[in-house]
């Protein structure tokens, strides 16, 4: 990302985005207090949200739903329609933000033309999920107590047991854990209103009949050059999302792709130990740790740009420096379209290379790039890798993801080149994929012991009785 | 301050739960603050097949300890046994003393903040709780490690960035 590109990105406000987000905030406020106690002001906010959708296919149904909800009839179908309206508004904001980013970066993006097809999943499991979400909406976050949170336990357990429902399962489990930790919510002095409404909305959309899209794409082969690893984690799940550039064996433009591998975990497995849960993907982890390219053969590439990782169809290639990959190939790579359901600003995670900046460490870390400033999202430096705020502050080049949250653009570092004690150092999120390489981290891990092994032993002894 | 609060409330990735600190799990494999209790499972020191289910109620401080087969712990004589002490110590390591004290509603001095200090401030008495419920939560906890890994993208996890608070 060049100084002129950043300047273009930061220039001016997106027309309509603030208004759209205000309408979303109105819906979020209804969820805070509960749809059973809407009151006049919040009912008006729902009517306004429906009004904004008037010119869309959702319009008539949204208008009807807002009316019914305002009149006190909190039916599941009305909630679902308005949740869809909220998602559509955020989808529009997402599209606008991504288009601005693409324009600034000069990035070419494919258009989405795949026909949506629902995944074949058992609806009886999802109906339990919908009931709980319905109950939450009626009660509102302020009314959530231990009993309401606990009532989701069986539903979540059943969802987790069905691999095809991993998406809603992981989402609901994360939401339930946050609500449990916040109980009784009525005593909290502030609420993560946008966040919880986001999670609730996505869960409801995934849980409606036919809501979960089937995986569809095409087979690809070629050389995969890794840019970096983004780590997602909550108490009971971890996902490593690898960003890379695929040079198709058949020729054609290089493609910006991602590959996500995920595992279930428990909250006491933290830091570098999470890599041990992904032992089923040794080739991918090896490539991260050794900074190698990968030769992949006949792997499914989804229309959204995600490889469905099949470790047996990948073999390690030559050493490849992610900074070199970013310098040489990133500018010309073709970016994938976002799947319709996933269109939300939170999913914007565009790889960039930033260099020639000055770091400013005052209220966090900011990069000054030719006068334009980009805040570094230091909260997103994962404990399972070697990146620290100090390294980022000392850095001179960074491969990272451009993100957007709460009205501003942010840079999430995936790798940095820095100068520490007058020596050049380089650190990547995936460096410890096969175990920590830093003596301090090795010691810390030895001190804590092997959490995964201890729990597996306990599970072996106590679980199958 | 107001701007900061507004940004917090309008952030999609606001952090609600702090990640827990790593600790040795051999003695106390499971600790949680849930259902209005500090509760967990403590491995027996003498019998590898046996575990104790221990809990302390928030506010009331009523405590209990029994085996997973519902036999009362022999060390429980009107005051917390060694299993309950171990439970508190490990909870303090996992969550930090302040979060545990806040959850149990115990007032502690800044200077003497430790698991032992916390136990000394408990003013509850023996209050049997269903060990089976806590034990089944532990089994459910263990069952996560039996789930197969997944190679399909989970877009929803973008709402859950890994953080590096633990350093």
Coordinates of C-alpha atoms in Angstrom, one line a residue:
Chain A
X1 CA 0.0 0.0 0.0
X2 CA 1.5 3.3 -1.1
X3 CA 1.1 6.7 0.5
X4 CA -1.2 7.9 -2.4
X5 CA -3.3 4.8 -2.0
X6 CA -3.8 5.3 1.7
X7 CA -4.6 9.0 1.1
X8 CA -7.2 8.0 -1.4
X9 CA -8.7 5.4 1.0
X10 CA -9.0 8.0 3.8
X11 CA -10.3 10.7 1.6
X12 CA -13.9 11.8 2.3
X13 CA -16.8 9.8 3.8
X14 CA -18.8 7.2 2.1
X15 CA -22.2 8.7 1.2
X16 CA -25.0 7.0 3.1
X17 CA -22.9 4.7 5.2
X18 CA -23.3 6.7 8.5
X19 CA -27.1 6.8 7.9
X20 CA -27.2 3.1 7.2
X21 CA -25.3 2.4 10.4
X22 CA -27.6 4.6 12.4
X23 CA -30.6 2.5 11.2
X24 CA -28.6 -0.6 12.3
X25 CA -28.1 1.0 15.7
X26 CA -31.8 1.4 16.0
X27 CA -32.3 -2.3 15.6
X28 CA -29.4 -3.1 17.9
X29 CA -31.1 -0.9 20.6
X30 CA -34.3 -3.0 20.3
X31 CA -32.3 -6.1 21.0
X32 CA -30.7 -4.4 24.1
X33 CA -34.1 -3.8 25.7
X34 CA -36.0 -6.7 24.1
X35 CA -38.7 -6.8 21.5
X36 CA -41.3 -7.5 24.2
X37 CA -40.7 -3.9 25.5
X38 CA -40.2 -1.9 22.4
X39 CA -41.7 1.4 23.3
X40 CA -42.5 4.2 20.9
X41 CA -39.0 5.3 20.1
X42 CA -37.6 1.9 19.3
X43 CA -40.7 1.0 17.3
X44 CA -40.0 4.1 15.2
X45 CA -36.4 3.0 14.7
X46 CA -37.6 -0.3 13.3
X47 CA -40.1 1.5 11.0
X48 CA -37.2 3.6 9.7
X49 CA -35.1 0.5 9.1
X50 CA -38.0 -1.0 7.1
X51 CA -38.4 2.3 5.3
X52 CA -34.8 2.3 4.1
X53 CA -35.5 -1.1 2.5
X54 CA -38.7 0.1 0.7
X55 CA -37.1 0.0 -2.7
X56 CA -35.7 -3.5 -2.3
X57 CA -37.3 -6.9 -2.7
X58 CA -37.4 -7.1 1.1
X59 CA -39.4 -3.8 1.3
X60 CA -43.0 -4.9 1.6
X61 CA -42.3 -7.7 4.0
X62 CA -40.0 -5.5 6.1
X63 CA -42.7 -2.9 6.4
X64 CA -45.2 -5.5 7.5
X65 CA -42.7 -7.0 10.0
X66 CA -41.9 -3.6 11.5
X67 CA -45.6 -2.9 11.9
X68 CA -46.3 -6.2 13.6
X69 CA -43.4 -5.9 15.9
X70 CA -44.3 -2.4 16.9
X71 CA -47.8 -3.7 17.7
X72 CA -46.3 -6.2 20.1
X73 CA -46.5 -9.4 18.0
X74 CA -43.0 -10.8 18.2
X75 CA -43.2 -13.7 15.7
X76 CA -40.1 -15.5 14.5
X77 CA -40.8 -14.7 10.8
X78 CA -41.0 -11.0 11.5
X79 CA -37.8 -11.0 13.4
X80 CA -36.1 -13.0 10.6
X81 CA -37.2 -10.5 8.0
X82 CA -35.9 -7.5 9.9
X83 CA -32.7 -9.4 10.7
X84 CA -32.4 -9.9 7.0
X85 CA -32.9 -6.1 6.5
X86 CA -30.2 -5.3 9.1
X87 CA -27.8 -7.7 7.3
X88 CA -28.7 -6.1 3.9
X89 CA -27.8 -2.7 5.2
X90 CA -24.5 -3.9 6.6
X91 CA -24.0 -5.8 3.3
X92 CA -24.3 -2.5 1.4
X93 CA -21.9 -0.8 3.8
X94 CA -19.5 -3.7 3.2
X95 CA -19.8 -3.5 -0.6
X96 CA -19.1 0.3 -0.5
X97 CA -16.1 -0.1 1.8
X98 CA -14.6 -2.9 -0.2
X99 CA -15.1 -1.0 -3.4
X100 CA -13.3 2.0 -2.0
X101 CA -10.5 -0.2 -0.8
X102 CA -10.2 -1.9 -4.2
X103 CA -10.2 1.4 -6.0
X104 CA -7.5 2.8 -3.7
X105 CA -5.3 -0.3 -4.1
X106 CA -6.0 -0.8 -7.8
X107 CA -7.2 -4.3 -7.0
X108 CA -9.4 -6.2 -9.4
X109 CA -12.1 -8.3 -7.9
X110 CA -14.2 -11.1 -9.4
X111 CA -18.0 -10.7 -9.4
X112 CA -20.3 -13.1 -7.6
X113 CA -22.3 -15.1 -10.1
X114 CA -22.7 -18.5 -8.5
X115 CA -26.3 -19.5 -7.9
X116 CA -27.0 -20.0 -4.2
X117 CA -27.8 -23.5 -3.1
X118 CA -28.7 -24.5 0.4
X119 CA -26.6 -27.1 2.2
X120 CA -28.5 -30.2 3.1
X121 CA -28.7 -30.0 6.9
X122 CA -31.2 -31.4 9.4
X123 CA -33.8 -28.7 10.2
X124 CA -34.7 -30.2 13.6
X125 CA -31.3 -29.0 15.0
X126 CA -31.7 -25.6 13.6
X127 CA -35.2 -25.1 14.9
X128 CA -33.9 -25.3 18.5
X129 CA -31.3 -22.7 17.6
X130 CA -34.1 -20.4 16.2
X131 CA -36.2 -20.8 19.3
X132 CA -33.3 -19.7 21.6
X133 CA -32.6 -16.7 19.4
X134 CA -36.3 -15.8 19.4
X135 CA -36.3 -16.0 23.2
X136 CA -33.2 -13.8 23.4
X137 CA -34.9 -11.2 21.1
X138 CA -38.1 -11.1 23.2
X139 CA -36.1 -10.8 26.5
X140 CA -33.4 -8.4 25.2
X141 CA -29.8 -8.5 26.3
X142 CA -30.6 -6.6 29.5
X143 CA -32.9 -9.4 30.6
X144 CA -30.4 -12.3 30.0
X145 CA -29.8 -14.4 33.0
X146 CA -28.1 -17.7 33.8
X147 CA -31.2 -19.8 33.0
X148 CA -31.7 -18.3 29.6
X149 CA -28.0 -18.8 28.7
X150 CA -28.0 -22.4 30.0
X151 CA -31.1 -23.2 28.0
X152 CA -28.9 -23.1 24.9
X153 CA -26.5 -25.8 26.1
X154 CA -28.3 -28.8 24.6
X155 CA -28.9 -27.0 21.2
X156 CA -25.2 -26.1 21.0
X157 CA -24.1 -29.6 21.9
X158 CA -26.3 -31.0 19.2
X159 CA -25.1 -28.5 16.6
X160 CA -21.5 -29.2 17.4
X161 CA -22.0 -32.9 16.9
X162 CA -23.0 -32.3 13.3
X163 CA -20.0 -31.3 11.2
X164 CA -22.1 -29.7 8.5
X165 CA -23.4 -27.3 11.1
X166 CA -20.0 -26.1 12.4
X167 CA -20.6 -22.5 11.4
X168 CA -23.8 -21.9 13.5
X169 CA -22.4 -24.1 16.3
X170 CA -19.2 -22.2 16.7
X171 CA -21.1 -18.9 16.4
X172 CA -23.7 -19.7 19.0
X173 CA -21.2 -21.2 21.4
X174 CA -19.1 -18.0 21.2
X175 CA -22.2 -15.8 21.8
X176 CA -23.4 -18.0 24.7
X177 CA -20.0 -17.9 26.4
X178 CA -20.0 -14.1 26.3
X179 CA -23.5 -13.9 27.6
X180 CA -22.6 -16.4 30.4
X181 CA -19.6 -14.3 31.4
X182 CA -21.7 -11.2 31.5
X183 CA -24.6 -12.6 33.6
X184 CA -26.6 -10.9 34.9
X185 CA -26.4 -8.6 31.9
X186 CA -28.7 -6.0 33.7
X187 CA -25.8 -5.0 35.9
X188 CA -23.3 -4.2 33.1
X189 CA -22.7 -0.5 32.7
X190 CA -22.3 -0.7 28.9
X191 CA -23.2 -3.4 26.4
X192 CA -21.5 -4.5 23.2
X193 CA -24.7 -3.7 21.3
X194 CA -23.4 -3.8 17.8
X195 CA -21.4 -6.9 18.3
X196 CA -24.1 -9.0 20.0
X197 CA -26.7 -7.9 17.4
X198 CA -24.2 -8.9 14.7
X199 CA -23.8 -12.4 16.2
X200 CA -27.5 -12.8 16.8
X201 CA -28.4 -11.7 13.2
X202 CA -25.9 -14.0 11.6
X203 CA -27.0 -16.9 13.7
X204 CA -30.6 -16.3 12.8
X205 CA -29.8 -16.1 9.1
X206 CA -27.7 -19.3 9.2
X207 CA -30.4 -21.1 11.2
X208 CA -33.4 -20.4 8.9
X209 CA -34.4 -23.3 6.7
X210 CA -32.1 -23.3 3.7
X211 CA -30.0 -20.5 5.2
X212 CA -26.7 -22.3 5.3
X213 CA -25.2 -22.1 1.8
X214 CA -23.6 -25.3 0.4
X215 CA -19.9 -25.3 -0.5
X216 CA -19.5 -24.8 -4.2
X217 CA -16.5 -24.0 -6.3
X218 CA -14.0 -25.5 -8.8
X219 CA -11.0 -27.7 -8.6
X220 CA -7.6 -26.0 -8.8
X221 CA -3.9 -27.0 -8.9
X222 CA -0.8 -24.9 -8.8
X223 CA 1.7 -23.1 -6.5
X224 CA 0.5 -21.5 -3.4
X225 CA 2.6 -18.7 -2.0
X226 CA 1.8 -17.8 1.5
X227 CA 1.4 -14.2 2.6
X228 CA 0.5 -14.8 6.2
X229 CA -1.8 -16.3 8.8
X230 CA -4.7 -14.7 10.5
X231 CA -5.8 -16.3 13.8
X232 CA -9.4 -16.4 15.0
X233 CA -10.1 -17.7 18.5
X234 CA -12.8 -17.9 21.2
X235 CA -12.9 -20.1 24.2
X236 CA -13.9 -23.3 22.3
X237 CA -12.7 -22.7 18.8
X238 CA -9.6 -21.7 16.9
X239 CA -9.2 -21.0 13.2
X240 CA -6.1 -20.3 11.2
X241 CA -6.9 -18.5 8.1
X242 CA -3.9 -18.5 5.7
X243 CA -3.8 -15.7 3.1
X244 CA -1.9 -16.5 -0.1
X245 CA -1.5 -16.2 -3.8
X246 CA -2.2 -19.1 -6.0
X247 CA -0.5 -19.4 -9.4
X248 CA -2.8 -21.8 -11.2
X249 CA -1.0 -24.6 -13.0
X250 CA -3.2 -24.1 -16.1
X251 CA -2.1 -20.5 -16.4
X252 CA -4.2 -17.4 -16.0
X253 CA -3.9 -14.6 -13.5
X254 CA -2.6 -15.2 -10.0
X255 CA -5.4 -15.5 -7.5
X256 CA -5.7 -14.1 -4.0
X257 CA -7.0 -17.0 -1.9
X258 CA -7.5 -18.0 1.7
X259 CA -7.3 -21.4 3.4
X260 CA -9.0 -21.8 6.8
X261 CA -8.4 -24.8 9.1
X262 CA -10.2 -24.9 12.4
X263 CA -10.4 -27.0 15.6
X264 CA -12.6 -27.2 18.6
X265 CA -10.7 -26.4 21.9
X266 CA -11.4 -25.4 25.5
X267 CA -10.6 -22.1 27.1
X268 CA -7.5 -23.4 29.0
X269 CA -5.7 -24.2 25.7
X270 CA -4.2 -20.8 24.8
X271 CA -1.1 -19.4 23.3
X272 CA 1.2 -21.6 21.1
X273 CA -0.6 -24.7 22.4
X274 CA -3.5 -24.0 19.9
X275 CA -1.3 -25.2 17.0
X276 CA -1.2 -28.7 18.5
X277 CA -4.9 -29.0 17.9
X278 CA -4.3 -28.7 14.2
X279 CA -2.0 -31.7 13.9
X280 CA -4.3 -33.0 11.1
X281 CA -2.7 -30.4 8.7
X282 CA 1.0 -31.1 9.0
X283 CA 1.9 -29.9 5.4
X284 CA 0.1 -26.5 5.9
X285 CA 1.6 -26.0 9.3
X286 CA 5.0 -27.0 8.1
X287 CA 4.9 -24.4 5.3
X288 CA 3.9 -21.7 7.7
X289 CA 6.7 -22.6 10.2
X290 CA 9.4 -23.0 7.5
X291 CA 8.1 -20.2 5.2
X292 CA 7.7 -22.4 2.2
X293 CA 5.5 -22.4 -0.8
X294 CA 3.1 -25.3 -1.4
X295 CA 2.3 -27.3 -4.5
X296 CA -1.4 -28.1 -4.4
X297 CA -3.1 -30.6 -6.6
X298 CA -6.9 -30.9 -7.3
X299 CA -8.2 -28.9 -4.3
X300 CA -11.6 -27.3 -4.1
X301 CA -11.5 -23.5 -4.4
X302 CA -14.9 -22.0 -3.3
X303 CA -16.4 -19.1 -5.1
X304 CA -15.6 -16.9 -2.2
X305 CA -11.9 -17.5 -2.6
X306 CA -11.4 -20.1 0.1
X307 CA -9.6 -23.3 -0.5
X308 CA -11.2 -26.3 1.3
X309 CA -7.9 -27.5 2.7
X310 CA -7.0 -31.1 1.9
X311 CA -3.5 -31.7 3.4
X312 CA -3.0 -34.8 1.4
X313 CA -3.2 -32.9 -1.8
X314 CA -0.5 -30.4 -0.9
X315 CA 3.2 -30.9 -0.7
X316 CA 5.9 -28.6 0.5
X317 CA 7.7 -26.5 -2.2
X318 CA 10.7 -24.2 -2.2
X319 CA 11.3 -21.7 0.6
X320 CA 9.3 -18.5 -0.2
X321 CA 9.5 -15.2 1.6
X322 CA 6.1 -13.7 2.1
X323 CA 7.5 -10.2 1.8
X324 CA 8.9 -11.0 -1.7
X325 CA 5.5 -12.6 -2.6
X326 CA 3.7 -9.5 -1.6
X327 CA 6.2 -7.2 -3.4
X328 CA 6.1 -9.1 -6.6
X329 CA 2.6 -10.6 -6.9
X330 CA 0.1 -8.9 -4.7
X331 CA -0.5 -5.9 -6.9
X332 CA -1.5 -8.0 -9.9
X333 CA -3.5 -10.8 -8.1
X334 CA -7.2 -11.2 -8.8
X335 CA -9.3 -10.9 -5.6
X336 CA -12.3 -13.1 -5.0
X337 CA -15.9 -11.9 -4.6
X338 CA -17.5 -12.1 -1.2
X339 CA -20.2 -14.7 -0.7
X340 CA -23.6 -12.9 -0.4
X341 CA -24.3 -14.0 3.2
X342 CA -20.8 -13.1 4.4
X343 CA -21.0 -9.5 3.3
X344 CA -20.4 -7.6 6.5
X345 CA -17.7 -5.1 7.2
X346 CA -16.1 -7.5 9.8
X347 CA -15.1 -9.8 7.0
X348 CA -13.0 -7.2 5.1
X349 CA -9.5 -8.5 5.5
X350 CA -7.4 -7.5 2.5
X351 CA -3.8 -8.4 2.4
X352 CA -1.4 -5.5 1.8
X353 CA 2.3 -4.7 2.0
X354 CA 3.1 -1.5 3.8
X355 CA 6.7 -0.1 3.9
X356 CA 8.5 3.3 4.1
X357 CA 6.4 4.4 7.1
X358 CA 7.2 5.9 10.5
X359 CA 5.6 4.3 13.6
X360 CA 4.0 6.7 16.1
X361 CA 3.5 5.1 19.5
X362 CA 1.1 7.3 21.4
X363 CA -2.3 5.9 22.2
X364 CA -1.5 2.5 20.6
X365 CA 0.5 2.3 17.4
X366 CA -0.1 4.3 14.2
X367 CA 1.7 4.1 10.9
X368 CA 2.5 7.5 9.3
X369 CA 2.7 6.9 5.6
X370 CA 3.5 10.0 3.7
X371 CA 1.3 12.1 6.0
X372 CA -1.7 9.7 6.0
X373 CA -2.1 7.7 9.2
X374 CA -3.3 4.1 9.6
X375 CA -3.9 2.8 13.1
X376 CA -2.4 -0.7 13.9
X377 CA -4.9 -3.1 15.4
X378 CA -2.6 -4.2 18.2
X379 CA -5.4 -6.2 19.8
X380 CA -5.1 -8.6 16.9
X381 CA -1.6 -9.8 17.6
X382 CA -2.2 -13.4 18.5
X383 CA -0.6 -15.1 21.6
X384 CA 0.2 -18.1 19.4
X385 CA 2.8 -16.2 17.4
X386 CA 5.9 -14.0 17.9
X387 CA 4.5 -10.6 16.9
X388 CA 4.4 -8.1 19.8
X389 CA 3.4 -4.4 19.9
X390 CA 7.1 -3.7 20.5
X391 CA 8.1 -5.4 17.3
X392 CA 5.5 -3.6 15.3
X393 CA 6.6 -0.3 16.8
X394 CA 10.2 -1.1 15.7
X395 CA 9.1 -2.3 12.3
X396 CA 10.0 -0.9 8.9
X397 CA 7.8 -3.1 6.7
X398 CA 4.6 -5.0 7.4
X399 CA 2.4 -7.6 5.6
X400 CA -1.0 -7.1 7.0
X401 CA -4.7 -7.1 6.5
X402 CA -6.7 -3.9 6.0
X403 CA -9.8 -4.1 8.2
X404 CA -12.6 -1.7 9.1
X405 CA -14.3 -1.4 12.4
X406 CA -16.4 1.2 14.3
X407 CA -16.0 3.8 11.6
X408 CA -12.2 3.5 10.8
X409 CA -9.7 1.6 8.8
X410 CA -7.1 -0.4 10.6
X411 CA -4.1 -2.5 9.8
X412 CA -3.7 -6.0 11.3
X413 CA -0.1 -7.1 11.0
X414 CA 0.6 -10.7 9.9
X415 CA 4.3 -10.3 9.6
X416 CA 6.9 -7.5 10.2
X417 CA 10.5 -6.7 9.3
X418 CA 12.0 -4.7 12.1
X419 CA 15.3 -3.5 13.5
X420 CA 15.9 -4.6 17.1
X421 CA 19.2 -3.6 18.8
X422 CA 20.6 -2.6 15.3
X423 CA 19.9 -6.1 13.9
X424 CA 17.3 -6.9 11.3
X425 CA 14.6 -9.3 12.6
X426 CA 11.5 -10.7 10.9
X427 CA 8.5 -12.3 12.6
X428 CA 5.4 -13.9 11.1
X429 CA 2.2 -15.1 12.8
X430 CA 2.7 -18.6 11.6
X431 CA 6.4 -18.9 12.8
X432 CA 5.4 -21.1 15.7
X433 CA 3.1 -23.5 13.8
X434 CA 5.3 -26.4 14.7
X435 CA 6.1 -25.1 18.2
X436 CA 7.6 -21.9 19.6
X437 CA 11.1 -21.0 18.4
X438 CA 11.6 -18.2 20.9
X439 CA 13.4 -19.4 24.0
X440 CA 11.1 -17.4 26.3
X441 CA 8.0 -18.8 24.7
X442 CA 9.5 -22.4 24.9
X443 CA 10.1 -21.9 28.6
X444 CA 6.6 -20.4 29.2
X445 CA 5.1 -23.4 27.4
X446 CA 7.1 -25.9 29.5
X447 CA 6.0 -24.1 32.7
X448 CA 2.3 -24.5 31.8
X449 CA 2.7 -28.1 30.7
X450 CA 1.0 -29.8 27.9
X451 CA -2.7 -28.8 28.4
X452 CA -3.8 -30.7 25.4
X453 CA -2.2 -34.0 26.5
X454 CA -3.5 -33.6 30.1
X455 CA -7.1 -33.1 29.0
X456 CA -6.9 -35.9 26.4
X457 CA -5.8 -38.2 29.2
X458 CA -8.7 -37.1 31.4
X459 CA -11.1 -37.5 28.5
X460 CA -9.8 -41.0 27.8
X461 CA -10.3 -42.1 31.4
X462 CA -13.6 -40.4 32.2
X463 CA -15.5 -39.8 28.9
X464 CA -16.1 -43.3 27.5
X465 CA -17.8 -45.0 30.5
Chain B
X1 CA -14.8 9.3 27.2
X2 CA -18.2 9.4 25.5
X3 CA -16.7 9.0 22.1
X4 CA -14.7 6.0 23.4
X5 CA -17.8 4.5 24.8
X6 CA -19.8 5.0 21.6
X7 CA -17.0 3.4 19.6
X8 CA -16.9 0.5 22.0
X9 CA -20.7 0.0 21.6
X10 CA -20.5 0.3 17.8
X11 CA -17.5 -2.0 17.4
X12 CA -18.2 -5.5 15.9
X13 CA -15.1 -6.9 17.6
X14 CA -15.4 -5.4 21.0
X15 CA -13.7 -7.9 23.4
X16 CA -16.2 -9.1 26.0
X17 CA -14.4 -12.0 27.6
X18 CA -10.7 -11.8 28.5
X19 CA -8.7 -14.8 27.4
X20 CA -7.7 -17.0 30.4
X21 CA -4.1 -17.3 31.5
X22 CA -2.3 -20.6 30.8
X23 CA -1.8 -22.9 33.9
X24 CA -0.9 -26.5 34.7
X25 CA -4.0 -28.6 34.3
X26 CA -2.9 -31.8 35.9
X27 CA -4.3 -31.2 39.4
X28 CA -7.4 -29.2 38.6
X29 CA -8.3 -29.9 34.9
X30 CA -11.5 -27.9 35.0
X31 CA -12.4 -24.5 36.5
X32 CA -15.2 -22.2 35.5
X33 CA -17.3 -19.3 36.7
X34 CA -20.7 -20.3 35.6
X35 CA -24.3 -20.8 36.9
X36 CA -23.6 -18.5 39.8
X37 CA -20.8 -20.6 41.1
X38 CA -17.0 -21.0 41.0
X39 CA -17.0 -24.7 40.2
X40 CA -14.6 -27.3 38.9
X41 CA -13.1 -30.7 39.0
X42 CA -10.0 -31.7 41.0
X43 CA -8.1 -34.9 40.3
X44 CA -7.7 -37.2 43.3
X45 CA -4.1 -37.3 44.6
X46 CA -4.3 -41.0 45.3
X47 CA -6.6 -42.6 42.7
X48 CA -6.2 -41.8 39.1
X49 CA -9.7 -42.9 38.3
X50 CA -11.3 -40.6 40.9
X51 CA -12.1 -36.9 40.6
X52 CA -13.7 -34.5 43.1
X53 CA -16.4 -32.0 42.1
X54 CA -16.0 -28.8 44.1
X55 CA -18.0 -25.6 44.0
X56 CA -18.4 -22.3 45.9
X57 CA -21.6 -20.2 45.4
X58 CA -21.4 -16.5 44.4
X59 CA -22.7 -14.3 47.2
X60 CA -23.7 -17.1 49.6
X61 CA -20.2 -18.7 49.5
X62 CA -21.9 -22.0 50.3
X63 CA -19.4 -24.7 49.4
X64 CA -19.5 -28.3 48.5
X65 CA -17.1 -31.1 47.5
X66 CA -17.8 -34.7 46.6
X67 CA -16.6 -37.4 44.3
X68 CA -18.1 -37.7 40.8
X69 CA -20.1 -40.6 42.3
X70 CA -21.6 -38.3 44.9
X71 CA -19.6 -39.5 47.9
X72 CA -18.9 -36.6 50.2
X73 CA -15.3 -35.5 50.4
X74 CA -13.7 -36.8 53.6
X75 CA -11.7 -33.7 54.2
X76 CA -14.8 -31.4 54.5
X77 CA -15.3 -30.5 58.2
X78 CA -17.2 -27.3 58.2
X79 CA -14.4 -25.5 56.3
X80 CA -13.1 -25.7 52.8
X81 CA -11.1 -28.9 52.1
X82 CA -7.8 -29.1 50.1
X83 CA -9.8 -29.6 46.9
X84 CA -11.7 -26.4 47.3
X85 CA -8.4 -24.6 48.2
X86 CA -6.8 -26.0 45.0
X87 CA -9.9 -25.0 43.0
X88 CA -9.6 -21.4 44.2
X89 CA -5.9 -21.2 43.7
X90 CA -6.2 -22.5 40.1
X91 CA -9.2 -20.1 39.4
X92 CA -7.0 -17.3 40.5
X93 CA -4.3 -18.4 38.1
X94 CA -6.8 -18.8 35.3
X95 CA -8.9 -15.7 35.7
X96 CA -6.9 -13.4 37.9
X97 CA -7.8 -12.8 41.6
X98 CA -9.9 -9.8 41.0
X99 CA -12.2 -11.5 38.5
X100 CA -12.7 -14.4 40.9
X101 CA -13.3 -12.1 43.9
X102 CA -15.8 -10.0 41.9
X103 CA -17.7 -13.1 40.7
X104 CA -17.9 -14.6 44.2
X105 CA -18.6 -11.2 45.7
X106 CA -15.7 -11.2 48.1
X107 CA -14.0 -8.0 49.2
X108 CA -10.2 -8.4 49.2
X109 CA -7.4 -6.0 50.0
X110 CA -5.2 -4.9 47.0
X111 CA -2.1 -5.9 48.9
X112 CA -3.1 -9.4 50.0
X113 CA -4.8 -10.5 46.8
X114 CA -4.2 -14.3 46.6
X115 CA -6.1 -17.5 46.5
X116 CA -5.5 -18.1 50.3
X117 CA -6.6 -14.6 51.2
X118 CA -9.7 -15.2 49.1
X119 CA -10.5 -18.5 50.9
X120 CA -10.0 -16.8 54.3
X121 CA -12.7 -14.2 53.4
X122 CA -15.3 -16.8 52.5
X123 CA -18.1 -16.8 55.0
X124 CA -20.4 -19.6 53.8
X125 CA -21.1 -23.0 55.1
X126 CA -21.5 -26.5 53.6
X127 CA -24.2 -26.3 51.0
X128 CA -24.6 -29.5 48.9
X129 CA -24.8 -28.8 45.1
X130 CA -25.6 -31.4 42.5
X131 CA -22.1 -32.7 41.6
X132 CA -23.6 -34.5 38.6
X133 CA -24.4 -31.2 36.9
X134 CA -20.9 -29.8 37.3
X135 CA -19.4 -33.2 36.3
X136 CA -21.5 -33.3 33.2
X137 CA -20.3 -29.8 32.3
X138 CA -16.8 -31.1 32.7
X139 CA -17.5 -34.1 30.4
X140 CA -19.0 -31.7 27.8
X141 CA -15.8 -29.6 28.1
X142 CA -13.7 -32.6 27.4
X143 CA -15.9 -33.6 24.5
X144 CA -14.7 -30.5 22.6
X145 CA -11.3 -32.2 22.1
X146 CA -13.0 -35.2 20.4
X147 CA -14.6 -33.1 17.7
X148 CA -13.0 -33.5 14.3
X149 CA -11.1 -30.5 12.9
X150 CA -12.7 -28.6 10.0
X151 CA -11.2 -27.4 6.7
X152 CA -14.2 -25.3 5.4
X153 CA -14.0 -21.6 6.1
X154 CA -15.9 -20.4 9.2
X155 CA -16.6 -16.8 8.2
X156 CA -18.3 -16.1 11.6
X157 CA -14.9 -16.4 13.3
X158 CA -13.9 -13.0 11.9
X159 CA -15.9 -11.7 14.9
X160 CA -13.5 -13.5 17.2
X161 CA -10.0 -12.3 16.5
X162 CA -7.2 -14.0 18.5
X163 CA -5.7 -11.5 20.9
X164 CA -2.3 -11.4 22.5
X165 CA -3.2 -10.3 26.0
X166 CA -1.2 -13.1 27.4
X167 CA 2.5 -12.1 27.3

